[in-house]
PDB file of C-alpha atoms in Angstrom:
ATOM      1  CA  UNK A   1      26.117   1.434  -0.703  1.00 51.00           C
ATOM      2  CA  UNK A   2      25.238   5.143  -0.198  1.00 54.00           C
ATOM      3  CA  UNK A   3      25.984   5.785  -3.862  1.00 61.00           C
ATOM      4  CA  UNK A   4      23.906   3.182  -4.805  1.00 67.00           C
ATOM      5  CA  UNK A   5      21.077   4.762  -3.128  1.00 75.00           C
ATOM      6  CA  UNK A   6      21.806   7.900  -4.088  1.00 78.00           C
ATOM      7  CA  UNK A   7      21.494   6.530  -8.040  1.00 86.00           C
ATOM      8  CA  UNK A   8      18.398   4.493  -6.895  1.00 87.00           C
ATOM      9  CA  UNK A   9      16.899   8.161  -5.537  1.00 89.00           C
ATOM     10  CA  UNK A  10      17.708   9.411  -8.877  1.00 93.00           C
ATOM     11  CA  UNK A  11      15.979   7.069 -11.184  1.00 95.00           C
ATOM     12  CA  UNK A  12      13.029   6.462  -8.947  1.00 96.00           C
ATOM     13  CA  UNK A  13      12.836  10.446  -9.306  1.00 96.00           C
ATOM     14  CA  UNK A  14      13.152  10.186 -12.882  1.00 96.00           C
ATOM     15  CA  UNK A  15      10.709   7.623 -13.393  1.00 97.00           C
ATOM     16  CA  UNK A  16       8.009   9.034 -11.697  1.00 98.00           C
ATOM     17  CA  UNK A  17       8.214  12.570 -13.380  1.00 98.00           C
ATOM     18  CA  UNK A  18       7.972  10.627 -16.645  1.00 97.00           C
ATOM     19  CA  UNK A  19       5.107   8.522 -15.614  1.00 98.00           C
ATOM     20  CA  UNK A  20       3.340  11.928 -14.053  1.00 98.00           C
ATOM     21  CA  UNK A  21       4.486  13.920 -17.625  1.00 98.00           C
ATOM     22  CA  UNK A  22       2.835  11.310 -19.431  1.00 98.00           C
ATOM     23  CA  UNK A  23      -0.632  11.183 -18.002  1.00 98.00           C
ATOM     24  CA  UNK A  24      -0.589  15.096 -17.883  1.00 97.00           C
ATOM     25  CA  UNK A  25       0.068  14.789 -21.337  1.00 97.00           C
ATOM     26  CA  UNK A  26      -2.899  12.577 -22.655  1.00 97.00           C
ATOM     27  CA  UNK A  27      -5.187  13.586 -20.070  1.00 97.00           C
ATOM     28  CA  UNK A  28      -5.432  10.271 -18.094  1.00 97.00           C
ATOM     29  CA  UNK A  29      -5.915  11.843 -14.809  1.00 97.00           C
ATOM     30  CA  UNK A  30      -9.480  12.371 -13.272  1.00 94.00           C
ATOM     31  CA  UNK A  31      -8.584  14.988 -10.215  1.00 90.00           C
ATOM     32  CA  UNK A  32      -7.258  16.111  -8.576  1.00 91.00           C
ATOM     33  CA  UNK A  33      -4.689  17.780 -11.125  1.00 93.00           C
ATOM     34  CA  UNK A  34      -1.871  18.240 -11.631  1.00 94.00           C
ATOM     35  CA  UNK A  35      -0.856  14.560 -11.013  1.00 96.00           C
ATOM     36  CA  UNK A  36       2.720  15.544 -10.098  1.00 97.00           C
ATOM     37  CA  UNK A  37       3.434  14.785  -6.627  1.00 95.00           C
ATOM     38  CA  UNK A  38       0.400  12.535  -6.020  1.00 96.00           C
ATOM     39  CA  UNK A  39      -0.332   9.003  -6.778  1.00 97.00           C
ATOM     40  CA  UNK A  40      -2.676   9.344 -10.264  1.00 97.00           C
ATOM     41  CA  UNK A  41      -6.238   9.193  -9.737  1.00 97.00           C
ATOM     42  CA  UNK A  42      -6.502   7.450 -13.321  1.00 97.00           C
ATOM     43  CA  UNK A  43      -9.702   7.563 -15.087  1.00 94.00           C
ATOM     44  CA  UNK A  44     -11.743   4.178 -15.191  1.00 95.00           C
ATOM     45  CA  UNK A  45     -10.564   2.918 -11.781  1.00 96.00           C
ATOM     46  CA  UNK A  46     -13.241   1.636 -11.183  1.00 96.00           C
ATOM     47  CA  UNK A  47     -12.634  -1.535 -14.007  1.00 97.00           C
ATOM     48  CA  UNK A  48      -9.780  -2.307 -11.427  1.00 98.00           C
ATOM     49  CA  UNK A  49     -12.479  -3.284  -8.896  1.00 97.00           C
ATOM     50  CA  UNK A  50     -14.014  -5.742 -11.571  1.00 97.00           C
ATOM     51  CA  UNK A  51     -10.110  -7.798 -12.488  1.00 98.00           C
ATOM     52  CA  UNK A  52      -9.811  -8.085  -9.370  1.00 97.00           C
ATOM     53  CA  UNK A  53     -12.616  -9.876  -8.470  1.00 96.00           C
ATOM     54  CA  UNK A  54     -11.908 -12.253 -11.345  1.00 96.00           C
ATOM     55  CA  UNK A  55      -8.729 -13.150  -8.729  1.00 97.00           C
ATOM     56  CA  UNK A  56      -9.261 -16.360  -7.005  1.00 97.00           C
ATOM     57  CA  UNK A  57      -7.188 -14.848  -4.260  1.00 97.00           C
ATOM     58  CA  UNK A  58      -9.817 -12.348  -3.901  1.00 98.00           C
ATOM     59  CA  UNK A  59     -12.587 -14.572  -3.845  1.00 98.00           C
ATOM     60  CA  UNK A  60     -10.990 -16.271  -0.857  1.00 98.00           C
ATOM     61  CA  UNK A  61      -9.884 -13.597   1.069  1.00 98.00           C
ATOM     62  CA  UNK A  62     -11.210 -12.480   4.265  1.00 98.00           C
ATOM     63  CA  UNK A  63      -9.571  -9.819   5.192  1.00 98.00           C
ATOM     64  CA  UNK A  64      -7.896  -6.965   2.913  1.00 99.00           C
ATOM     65  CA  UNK A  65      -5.565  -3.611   3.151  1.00 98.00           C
ATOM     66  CA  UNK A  66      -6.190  -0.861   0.777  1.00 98.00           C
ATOM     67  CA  UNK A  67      -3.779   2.344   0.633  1.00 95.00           C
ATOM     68  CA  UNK A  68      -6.069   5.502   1.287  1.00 93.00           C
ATOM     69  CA  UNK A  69      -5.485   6.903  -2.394  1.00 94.00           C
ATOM     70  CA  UNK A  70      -8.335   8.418  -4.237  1.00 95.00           C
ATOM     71  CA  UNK A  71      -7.559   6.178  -7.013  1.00 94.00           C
ATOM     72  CA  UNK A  72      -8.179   2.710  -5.039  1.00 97.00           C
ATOM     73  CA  UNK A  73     -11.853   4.305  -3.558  1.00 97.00           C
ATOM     74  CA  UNK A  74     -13.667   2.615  -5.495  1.00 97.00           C
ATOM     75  CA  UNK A  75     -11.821  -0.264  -4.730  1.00 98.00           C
ATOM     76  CA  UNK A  76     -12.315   0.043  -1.302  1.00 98.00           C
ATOM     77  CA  UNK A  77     -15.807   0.038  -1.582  1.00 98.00           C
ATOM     78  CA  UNK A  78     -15.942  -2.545  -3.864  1.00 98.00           C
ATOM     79  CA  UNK A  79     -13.702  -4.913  -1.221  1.00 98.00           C
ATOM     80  CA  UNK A  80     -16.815  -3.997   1.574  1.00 98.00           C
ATOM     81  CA  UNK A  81     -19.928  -4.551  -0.798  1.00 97.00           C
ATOM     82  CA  UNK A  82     -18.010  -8.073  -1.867  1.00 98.00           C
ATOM     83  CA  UNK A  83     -17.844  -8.744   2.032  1.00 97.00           C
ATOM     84  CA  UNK A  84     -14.726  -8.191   2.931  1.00 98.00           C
ATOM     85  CA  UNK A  85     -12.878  -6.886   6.131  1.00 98.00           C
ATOM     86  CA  UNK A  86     -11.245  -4.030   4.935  1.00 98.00           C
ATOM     87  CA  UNK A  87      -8.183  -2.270   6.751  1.00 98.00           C
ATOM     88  CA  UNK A  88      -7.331   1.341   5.605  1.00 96.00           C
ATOM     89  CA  UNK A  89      -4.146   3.440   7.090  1.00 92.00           C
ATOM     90  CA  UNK A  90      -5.147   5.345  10.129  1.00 89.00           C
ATOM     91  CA  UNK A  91      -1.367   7.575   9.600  1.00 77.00           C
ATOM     92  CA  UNK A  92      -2.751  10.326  12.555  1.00 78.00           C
ATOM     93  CA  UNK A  93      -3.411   8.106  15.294  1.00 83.00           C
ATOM     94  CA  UNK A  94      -0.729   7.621  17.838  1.00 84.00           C
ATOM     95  CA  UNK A  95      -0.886   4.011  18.902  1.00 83.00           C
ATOM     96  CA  UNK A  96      -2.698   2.347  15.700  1.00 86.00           C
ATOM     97  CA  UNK A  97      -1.444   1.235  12.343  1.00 89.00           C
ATOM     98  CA  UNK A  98      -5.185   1.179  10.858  1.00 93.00           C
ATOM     99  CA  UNK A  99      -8.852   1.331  10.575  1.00 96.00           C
ATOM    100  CA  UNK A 100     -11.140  -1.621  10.487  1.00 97.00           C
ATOM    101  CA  UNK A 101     -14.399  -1.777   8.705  1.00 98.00           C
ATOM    102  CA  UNK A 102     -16.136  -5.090   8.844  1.00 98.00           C
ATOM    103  CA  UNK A 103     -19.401  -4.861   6.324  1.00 97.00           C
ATOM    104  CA  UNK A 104     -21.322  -6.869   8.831  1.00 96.00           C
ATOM    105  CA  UNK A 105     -21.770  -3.961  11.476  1.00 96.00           C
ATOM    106  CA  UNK A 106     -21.968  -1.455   8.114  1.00 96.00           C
ATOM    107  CA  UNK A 107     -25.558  -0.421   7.174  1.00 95.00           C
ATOM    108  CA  UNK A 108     -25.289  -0.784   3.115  1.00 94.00           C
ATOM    109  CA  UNK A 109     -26.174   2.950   2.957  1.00 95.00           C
ATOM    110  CA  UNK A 110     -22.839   3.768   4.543  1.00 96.00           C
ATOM    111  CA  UNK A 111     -20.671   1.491   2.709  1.00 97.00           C
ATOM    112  CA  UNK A 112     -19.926   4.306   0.307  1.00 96.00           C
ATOM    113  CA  UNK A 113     -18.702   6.827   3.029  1.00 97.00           C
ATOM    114  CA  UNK A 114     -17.005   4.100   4.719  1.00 97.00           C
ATOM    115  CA  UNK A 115     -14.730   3.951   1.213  1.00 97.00           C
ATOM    116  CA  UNK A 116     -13.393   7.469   2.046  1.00 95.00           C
ATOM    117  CA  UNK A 117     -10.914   8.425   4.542  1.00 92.00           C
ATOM    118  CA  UNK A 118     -12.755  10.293   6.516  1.00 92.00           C
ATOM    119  CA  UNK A 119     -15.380   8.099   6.619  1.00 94.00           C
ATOM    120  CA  UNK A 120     -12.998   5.345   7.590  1.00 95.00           C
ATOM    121  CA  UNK A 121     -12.403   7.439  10.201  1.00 93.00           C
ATOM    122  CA  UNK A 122     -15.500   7.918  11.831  1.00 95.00           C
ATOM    123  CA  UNK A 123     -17.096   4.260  10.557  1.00 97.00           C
ATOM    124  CA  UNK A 124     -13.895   2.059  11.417  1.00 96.00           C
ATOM    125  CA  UNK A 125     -12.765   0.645  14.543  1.00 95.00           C
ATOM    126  CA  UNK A 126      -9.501   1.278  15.954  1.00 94.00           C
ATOM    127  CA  UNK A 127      -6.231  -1.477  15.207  1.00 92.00           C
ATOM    128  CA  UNK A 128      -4.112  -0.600  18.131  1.00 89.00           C
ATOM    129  CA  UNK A 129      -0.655  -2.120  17.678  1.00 89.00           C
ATOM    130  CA  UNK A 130      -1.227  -4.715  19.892  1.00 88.00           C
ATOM    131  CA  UNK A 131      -3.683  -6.331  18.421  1.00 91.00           C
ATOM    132  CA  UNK A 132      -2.543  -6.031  14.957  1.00 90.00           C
ATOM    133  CA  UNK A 133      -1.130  -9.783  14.931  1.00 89.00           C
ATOM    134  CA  UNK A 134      -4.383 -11.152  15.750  1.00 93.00           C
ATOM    135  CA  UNK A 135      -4.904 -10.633  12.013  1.00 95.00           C
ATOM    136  CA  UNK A 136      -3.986 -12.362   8.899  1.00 97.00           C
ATOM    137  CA  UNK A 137      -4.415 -10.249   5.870  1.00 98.00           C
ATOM    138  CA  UNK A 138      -4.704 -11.974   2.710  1.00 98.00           C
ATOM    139  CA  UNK A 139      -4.360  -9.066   0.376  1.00 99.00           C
ATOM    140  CA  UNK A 140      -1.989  -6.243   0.313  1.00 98.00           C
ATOM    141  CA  UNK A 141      -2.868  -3.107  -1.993  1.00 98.00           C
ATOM    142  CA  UNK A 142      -0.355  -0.732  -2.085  1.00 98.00           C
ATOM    143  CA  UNK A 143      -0.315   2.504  -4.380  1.00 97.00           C
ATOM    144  CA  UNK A 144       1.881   2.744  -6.832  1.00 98.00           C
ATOM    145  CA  UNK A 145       3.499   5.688  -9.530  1.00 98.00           C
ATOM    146  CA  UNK A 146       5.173   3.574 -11.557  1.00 98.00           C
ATOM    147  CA  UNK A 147       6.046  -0.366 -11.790  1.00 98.00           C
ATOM    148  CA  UNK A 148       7.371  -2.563 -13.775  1.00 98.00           C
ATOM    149  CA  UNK A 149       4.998  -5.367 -15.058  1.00 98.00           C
ATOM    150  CA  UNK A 150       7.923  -7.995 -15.495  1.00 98.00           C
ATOM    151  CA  UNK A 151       9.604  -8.164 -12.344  1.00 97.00           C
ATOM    152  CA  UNK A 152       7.728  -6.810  -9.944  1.00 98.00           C
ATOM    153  CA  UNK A 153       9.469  -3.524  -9.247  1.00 98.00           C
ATOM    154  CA  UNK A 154       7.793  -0.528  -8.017  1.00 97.00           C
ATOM    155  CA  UNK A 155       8.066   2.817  -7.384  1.00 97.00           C
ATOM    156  CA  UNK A 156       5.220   5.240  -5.028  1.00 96.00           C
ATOM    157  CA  UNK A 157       5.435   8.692  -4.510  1.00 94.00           C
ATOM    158  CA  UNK A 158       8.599   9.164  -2.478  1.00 90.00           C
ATOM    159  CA  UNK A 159       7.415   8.783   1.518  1.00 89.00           C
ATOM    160  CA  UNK A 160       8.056   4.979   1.770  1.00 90.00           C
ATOM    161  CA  UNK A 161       4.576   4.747   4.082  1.00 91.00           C
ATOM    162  CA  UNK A 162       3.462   1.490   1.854  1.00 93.00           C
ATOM    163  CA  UNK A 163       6.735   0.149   2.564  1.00 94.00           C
ATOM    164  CA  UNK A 164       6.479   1.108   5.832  1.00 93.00           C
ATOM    165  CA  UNK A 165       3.284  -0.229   6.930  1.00 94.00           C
ATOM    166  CA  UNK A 166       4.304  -3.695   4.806  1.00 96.00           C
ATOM    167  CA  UNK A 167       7.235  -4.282   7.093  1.00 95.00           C
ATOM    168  CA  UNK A 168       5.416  -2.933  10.461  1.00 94.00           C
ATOM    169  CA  UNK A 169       2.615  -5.615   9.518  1.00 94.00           C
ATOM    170  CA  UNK A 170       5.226  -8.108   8.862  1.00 96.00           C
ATOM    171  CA  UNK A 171       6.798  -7.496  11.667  1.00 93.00           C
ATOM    172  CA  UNK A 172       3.606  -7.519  13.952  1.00 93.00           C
ATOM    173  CA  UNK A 173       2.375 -11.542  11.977  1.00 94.00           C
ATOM    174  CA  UNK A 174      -0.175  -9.641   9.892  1.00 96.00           C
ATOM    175  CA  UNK A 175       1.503  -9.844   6.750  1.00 97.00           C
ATOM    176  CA  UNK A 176       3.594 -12.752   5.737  1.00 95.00           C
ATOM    177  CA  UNK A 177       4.910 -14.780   2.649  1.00 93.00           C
ATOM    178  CA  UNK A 178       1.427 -16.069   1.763  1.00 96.00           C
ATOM    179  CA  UNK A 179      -0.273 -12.594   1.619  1.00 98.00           C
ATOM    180  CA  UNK A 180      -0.797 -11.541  -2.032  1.00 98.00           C
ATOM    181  CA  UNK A 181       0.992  -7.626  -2.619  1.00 98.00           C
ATOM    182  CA  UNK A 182      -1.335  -6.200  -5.101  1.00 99.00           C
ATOM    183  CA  UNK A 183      -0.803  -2.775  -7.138  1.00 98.00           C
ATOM    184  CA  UNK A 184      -3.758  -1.353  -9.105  1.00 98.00           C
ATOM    185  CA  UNK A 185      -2.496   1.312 -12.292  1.00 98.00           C
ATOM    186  CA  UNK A 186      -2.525   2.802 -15.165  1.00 98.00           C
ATOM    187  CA  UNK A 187      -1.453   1.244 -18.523  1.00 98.00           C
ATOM    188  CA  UNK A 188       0.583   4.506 -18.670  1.00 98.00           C
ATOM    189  CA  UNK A 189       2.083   3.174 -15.258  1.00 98.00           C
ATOM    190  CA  UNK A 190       3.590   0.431 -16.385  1.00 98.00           C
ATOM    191  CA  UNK A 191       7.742   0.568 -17.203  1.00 98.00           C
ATOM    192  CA  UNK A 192       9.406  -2.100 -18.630  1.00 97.00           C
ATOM    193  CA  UNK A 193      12.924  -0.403 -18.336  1.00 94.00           C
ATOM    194  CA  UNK A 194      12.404   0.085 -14.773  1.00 96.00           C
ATOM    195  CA  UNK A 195      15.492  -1.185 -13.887  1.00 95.00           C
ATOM    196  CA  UNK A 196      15.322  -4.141 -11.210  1.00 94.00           C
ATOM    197  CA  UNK A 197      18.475  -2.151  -9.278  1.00 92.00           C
ATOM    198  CA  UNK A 198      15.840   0.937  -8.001  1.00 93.00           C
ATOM    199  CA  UNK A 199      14.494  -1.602  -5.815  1.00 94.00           C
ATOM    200  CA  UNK A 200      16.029  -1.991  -2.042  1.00 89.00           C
ATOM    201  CA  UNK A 201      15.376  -4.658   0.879  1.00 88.00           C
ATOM    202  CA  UNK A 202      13.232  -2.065   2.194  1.00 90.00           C
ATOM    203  CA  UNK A 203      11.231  -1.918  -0.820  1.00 94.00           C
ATOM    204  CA  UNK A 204       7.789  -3.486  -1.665  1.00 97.00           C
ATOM    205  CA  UNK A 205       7.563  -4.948  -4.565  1.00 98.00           C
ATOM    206  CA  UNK A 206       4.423  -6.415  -5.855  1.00 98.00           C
ATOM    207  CA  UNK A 207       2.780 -10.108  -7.125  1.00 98.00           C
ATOM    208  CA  UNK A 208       0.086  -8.820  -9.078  1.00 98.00           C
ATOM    209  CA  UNK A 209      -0.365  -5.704 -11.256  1.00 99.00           C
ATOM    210  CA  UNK A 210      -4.331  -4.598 -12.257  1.00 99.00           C
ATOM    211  CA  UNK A 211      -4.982  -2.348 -14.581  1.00 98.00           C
ATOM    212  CA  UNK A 212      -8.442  -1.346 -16.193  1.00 98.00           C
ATOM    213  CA  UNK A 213      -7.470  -3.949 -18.968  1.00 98.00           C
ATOM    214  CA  UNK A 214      -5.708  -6.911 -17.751  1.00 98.00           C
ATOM    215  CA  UNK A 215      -4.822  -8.899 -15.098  1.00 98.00           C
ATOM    216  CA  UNK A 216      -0.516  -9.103 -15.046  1.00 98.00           C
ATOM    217  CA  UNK A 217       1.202 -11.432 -12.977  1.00 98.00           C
ATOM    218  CA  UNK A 218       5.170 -10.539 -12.507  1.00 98.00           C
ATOM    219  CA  UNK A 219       7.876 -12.399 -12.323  1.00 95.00           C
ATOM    220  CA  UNK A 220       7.763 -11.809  -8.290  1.00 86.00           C
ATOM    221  CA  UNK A 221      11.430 -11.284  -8.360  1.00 85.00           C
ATOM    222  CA  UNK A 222      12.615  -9.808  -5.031  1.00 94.00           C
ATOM    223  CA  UNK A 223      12.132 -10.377  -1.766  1.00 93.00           C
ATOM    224  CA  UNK A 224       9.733  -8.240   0.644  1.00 95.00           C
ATOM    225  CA  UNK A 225      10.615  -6.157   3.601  1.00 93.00           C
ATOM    226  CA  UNK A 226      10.646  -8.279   6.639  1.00 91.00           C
ATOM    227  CA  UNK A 227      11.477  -5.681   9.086  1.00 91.00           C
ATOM    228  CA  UNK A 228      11.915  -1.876   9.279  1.00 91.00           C
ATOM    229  CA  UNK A 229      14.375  -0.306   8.895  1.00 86.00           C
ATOM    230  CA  UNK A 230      15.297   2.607  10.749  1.00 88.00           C
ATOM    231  CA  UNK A 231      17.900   4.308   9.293  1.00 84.00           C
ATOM    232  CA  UNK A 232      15.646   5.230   6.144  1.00 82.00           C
ATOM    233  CA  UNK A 233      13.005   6.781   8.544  1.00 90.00           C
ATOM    234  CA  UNK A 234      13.383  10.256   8.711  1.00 90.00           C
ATOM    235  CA  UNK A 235      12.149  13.038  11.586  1.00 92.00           C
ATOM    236  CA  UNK A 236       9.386  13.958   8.917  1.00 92.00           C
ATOM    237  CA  UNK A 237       8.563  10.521   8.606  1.00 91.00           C
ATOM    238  CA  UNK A 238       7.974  10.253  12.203  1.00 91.00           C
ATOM    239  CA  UNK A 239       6.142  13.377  12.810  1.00 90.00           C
ATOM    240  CA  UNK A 240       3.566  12.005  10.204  1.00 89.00           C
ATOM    241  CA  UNK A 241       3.254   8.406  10.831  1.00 90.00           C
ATOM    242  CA  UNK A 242       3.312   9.148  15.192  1.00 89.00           C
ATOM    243  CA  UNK A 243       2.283   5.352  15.423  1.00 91.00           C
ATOM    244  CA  UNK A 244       6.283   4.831  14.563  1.00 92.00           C
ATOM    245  CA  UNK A 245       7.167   6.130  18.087  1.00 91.00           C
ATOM    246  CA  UNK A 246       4.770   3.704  19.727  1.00 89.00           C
ATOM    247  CA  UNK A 247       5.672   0.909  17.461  1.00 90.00           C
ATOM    248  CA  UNK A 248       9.071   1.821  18.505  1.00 89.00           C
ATOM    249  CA  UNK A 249       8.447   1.777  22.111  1.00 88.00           C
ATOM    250  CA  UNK A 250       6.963  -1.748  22.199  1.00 84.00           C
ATOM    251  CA  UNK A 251      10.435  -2.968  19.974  1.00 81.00           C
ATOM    252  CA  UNK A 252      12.112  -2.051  22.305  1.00 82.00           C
ATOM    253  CA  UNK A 253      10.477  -3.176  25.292  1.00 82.00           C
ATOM    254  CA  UNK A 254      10.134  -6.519  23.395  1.00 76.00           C
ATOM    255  CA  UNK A 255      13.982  -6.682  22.589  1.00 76.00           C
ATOM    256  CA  UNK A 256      14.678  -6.080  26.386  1.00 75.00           C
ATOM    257  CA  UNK A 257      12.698  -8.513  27.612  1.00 73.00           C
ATOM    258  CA  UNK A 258      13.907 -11.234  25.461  1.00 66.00           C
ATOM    259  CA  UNK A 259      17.396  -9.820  26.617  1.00 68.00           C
ATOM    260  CA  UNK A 260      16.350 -10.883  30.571  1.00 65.00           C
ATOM    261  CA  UNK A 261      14.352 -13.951  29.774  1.00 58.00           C
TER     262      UNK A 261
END
């Protein structure tokens, strides 16, 4: 098993300096540059934002998660002027997995700096752990480097936080087999020979792939993180996501108490 993830490591690795070679190469990235190392801020994004409302998922959904990545800005302000609660990653804050922005206490003047992070920051409202199940989101957009538009597969940019925060969520009753795990890429992100074997209990894969073309539907092959998983969370890990030791914490105390009851 170690081997095997040692050989997953390596092709994940080698995907994503292909993908990030690539878009270097026929100068697909907006900024910040060079791509390597980040998740691409591809140029026309923004079409994303307009496939995506063509999804009748989207249309119904009340409440949505968006990764903080430059590239998915403009879909986060798309999600807020289209009405939608929008969650964002609050990865600083010790006790909370997220921001909340709800357009209805937004003045449409601020919508745009509530896209940002740091707007997020000072426009949102705190999602303390404990309160995190009192939520249902419908969509999940996660970032992605590289994926594969058949099965499903995908690869970020090496820290595991999307598939982190999936399986926290999941964990907490936010997230669960009826939520809709949307990626939004690059044509040049797409991989067909991504092999199906890069891709781990632990890892996310996604339902529905937009690009500024198309709308692609995979083949929704593997199953999602249900639960984290420890032993892949490093001390770097924890240092930047401190909401791990709290989340933690609570486990624990929840574990024990179903121990004595």
């Amino acid at each position: 098993k170690i081997n095997n993830n040692i050989s997953s490591q390596l092709i994940k690795a080698r995907a994503r300096t292909i993908i990030w070679d690539i878009m270097e190469l026929k100068n697909e990235i907006s900024y910040p540059r060079p791509v390597h190392g980040r998740i691409p801020n591809f140029r026309n994004n923004p079409n994303c934002s307009i496939n995506l409302a063509q999804l009748e998922e989207f249309q119904q959904a009340r409440v949505i998660e968006i990764c903080p990545s430059l590239a998915q800005e403009h879909l986060r302000l798309f999600s807020l002027s289209e009405g939608k609660i929008l969650l964002t990653p609050a990865p600083s804050i010790d006790n909370a997995l997220f921001y909340k922005l709800d357009p209805k206490f937004l003045r449409v003047q601020d919508l745009s700096r509530a896209a940002t992070k740091s707007g997020a920051a000072a426009l949102g409202t705190i999602v303390d752990l404990t309160s995190v199940g009192k939520l249902h989101v419908d969509i999940f957009v996660v970032a992605s480097v590289v994926v594969n538009p058949i099965s499903g597969a995908r690869v970020g940019k090496g820290k595991g936080y999307g598939d982190i925060e999936y399986a926290m969520m999941h964990q907490l009753g936010a997230c669960n087999n009826k939520t809709l795990v949307v990626t939004t890429v690059h044509e040049s992100q797409l991989l067909n020979d991504l092999p199906e074997s890069v891709m781990t209990e632990h890892d996310l894969p996604v339902n529905v792939i937009i690009t500024p073309q198309r709308i692609i539907y995979t083949q929704n092959k593997f199953s999602r993180p249900k639960e984290l998983n420890w032993n892949d969370i490093d001390n770097e890990t924890m240092l930047n996501l401190p909401v791990l030791k709290e989340f933690k914490r609570l486990h624990q105390l929840q574990q024990s108490f179903s121990k004595s009851s």
